[in-house]
Amino acid sequence: MPRKRVRPEKESIVDLFGDVVQDRESYLYSIAEDDEALRLAREPAPRRDPANANAPAETAPDQAAPAPAERPRPISPLGRRDRPRKAPGAPAAPEPAVAPSSDLSPAEGFAAAAPGGAAQARRHLERLQRARLARARAEQTSGAHARDAWPELLDDRGLWSAVTVVHGALSVLSLGLYRPWMKTETRRVLWSNVQADDEPLEYLGTGAQLFRGLMMALILLGGIVALAWVAAAALGLMSLEALDGALSGSALELESPVRAALPLLAAMAAPALIALLLISPLLPLAAFRGRRYRLSRTRWKGVRFGMEGGGWSLMGLGLLWTPLILASAGLLWPVWRWLREARMTRAMRWGGEPFAFEGGPLPLLLHWLPAWGFLAALGALIAVPGARELAGLGDLPAVAARLGPLTLIALALLILMTATLLLANYRAAEVRLTTRARRLGGAWAECDFSVWHLVDSYMAVSRKNLWPGILVWLLIAAVAAIPMIGAMGAELENPDSGGLVEGLGDALDEKLFGGFHSWRAQGLVLMALVIDYFLSAVFTLWLWTYVYQRRRTEHLLASITLRDVHRLDAVRGRARQRDLEAEGMEEALDLFAV
């Protein structure tokens, strides 16, 4: 008689699906009415003693007092979190023992008594409690009152400014190679000070990830530029003889640099246009992957954001719409922007809840018409002779001579300010309309971001920092003048000694070193140029990153109201996806954004 094979006992459903159960509402268990988690979730909040308003709330006899919320540790300007000091010789906390529980079934009690069974039973109970609490929260949320939230930017007490100065200086000294770490620390400080519904954001990215993406993008861009040069030479649009003649002409005609640069620009125009045609299809892909990386490293209420897909469909959409935009002379630009944002938003998610995007591009197109009309009229006056004749500007040199230099400068400033305001108005409308169109689990946002918020952000650079900025520039000039004074003294002492680099020519020496011929004087001139570059670059980076972007972020968060946030209380996280690469192309091309 064949021996009957005994099948091993199957694993419990909690052990098989525990990672899924803990992240969403669970209906895999029958919960009794006297369950502890459900009873605590449905129990009303304890009342305070009216006789003593400062007394703590009464707690149930079987309920322990809630532990105080742990305050986040501050971040230093160098990006390290300040850890609490540990008293010397303090004994380590013992591991908590697994107490027997009445929730254990007979099989689980046998597993707990077996070697290693206590840990398995503890994990089983923890997963079961998390699943029951998830269902209790879901049932409690279904009857919760409507709740709104107002995002805000908290006071960082100068930490953002210190991070910008310290990491900006390191980025300038390394000629931009340290910039990925600067962006990482800037985002970490900014994210931690953005709060919505009493919960701050968290940034989980690293500088090494951004650096790898930047290096990959630079290698790709270098290959595209080399391919563009080879294609231009193969098509006969550019020759090495023409480029050599342009360079030699630039070296000889230093007295007229604009005229000398024209042959060089003409020789490089064909490779630049070919490289632009090769890079432009990659820009939508770079924007998609850049946002995917930032969302995958952002967490709110303990739940991560994310994006689905690789962005190749967005790249195909860009290839389809580029000829239409060119054929319409830029009129259909906002339609493409709206479709691009809709495709990217519908790929976004927060935990297990996907985003939605509603509405059409017609309102955005109406906001684009004033800016497009002004730019189209300006382009027609410059490029179309018939339009100039119609406007009475047939002979532009004669009109310019008649108006005079001051009138021309005032007219140019007026045109520039008008174009800037119209483009800022469109940009504000784009931010406002796309924010209103997003939906997440029944929650939505109201936004009243306007052009005046952008204007005030730009004015914050000049209005609040005008006189301090002038003082800083004067100090930079004074520090850079110290080596220049030393160079003058060295030149007077020994004017006949050779320079640092021989064979540059007298004209180039005069332009680069300003008439200083000795090696010591030229070294001091180079020192003055390096000091001026370093201090000016750090101060400009501080103005843009801290002053402008902080003001713009304040206005943007103050203009947003999150409606029906209580609908997001039941959202749970998902299993962590594989690590995605950094933004790469967007990191290489976008030099100023955070």
mmCIF file with all atom_site columns, C-alpha atoms in Angstrom, residues 21 70 119 148 172 176 240 293 356 482 521 544 577:
data_model
loop_
_atom_site.group_PDB
_atom_site.id
_atom_site.type_symbol
_atom_site.label_atom_id
_atom_site.label_alt_id
_atom_site.label_comp_id
_atom_site.label_asym_id
_atom_site.label_entity_id
_atom_site.label_seq_id
_atom_site.pdbx_PDB_ins_code
_atom_site.Cartn_x
_atom_site.Cartn_y
_atom_site.Cartn_z
_atom_site.occupancy
_atom_site.B_iso_or_equiv
_atom_site.pdbx_formal_charge
_atom_site.auth_seq_id
_atom_site.auth_comp_id
_atom_site.auth_asym_id
_atom_site.auth_atom_id
_atom_site.pdbx_PDB_model_num
ATOM 1  C CA . VAL A 1 21  ? -2.788 44.332 3.554   1.00 0.00 ? 21  VAL A CA 1
ATOM 2  C CA . GLU A 1 70  ? 8.949  63.458 18.092  1.00 0.00 ? 70  GLU A CA 1
ATOM 3  C CA . ALA A 1 119 ? 9.245  36.353 15.989  1.00 0.00 ? 119 ALA A CA 1
ATOM 4  C CA . ASP A 1 148 ? -9.815 71.917 3.853   1.00 0.00 ? 148 ASP A CA 1
ATOM 5  C CA . VAL A 1 172 ? 31.170 77.687 -8.088  1.00 0.00 ? 172 VAL A CA 1
ATOM 6  C CA . GLY A 1 176 ? 29.321 73.226 -11.443 1.00 0.00 ? 176 GLY A CA 1
ATOM 7  C CA . LEU A 1 240 ? 36.998 73.106 -41.395 1.00 0.00 ? 240 LEU A CA 1
ATOM 8  C CA . TYR A 1 293 ? 12.420 61.412 -10.077 1.00 0.00 ? 293 TYR A CA 1
ATOM 9  C CA . ALA A 1 356 ? -6.803 62.862 -12.608 1.00 0.00 ? 356 ALA A CA 1
ATOM 10 C CA . ILE A 1 482 ? 43.440 94.595 -4.091  1.00 0.00 ? 482 ILE A CA 1
ATOM 11 C CA . ALA A 1 521 ? 51.534 91.320 -12.707 1.00 0.00 ? 521 ALA A CA 1
ATOM 12 C CA . TRP A 1 544 ? 18.112 83.790 -7.589  1.00 0.00 ? 544 TRP A CA 1
ATOM 13 C CA . GLN A 1 577 ? 9.361  50.561 -6.685  1.00 0.00 ? 577 GLN A CA 1
#
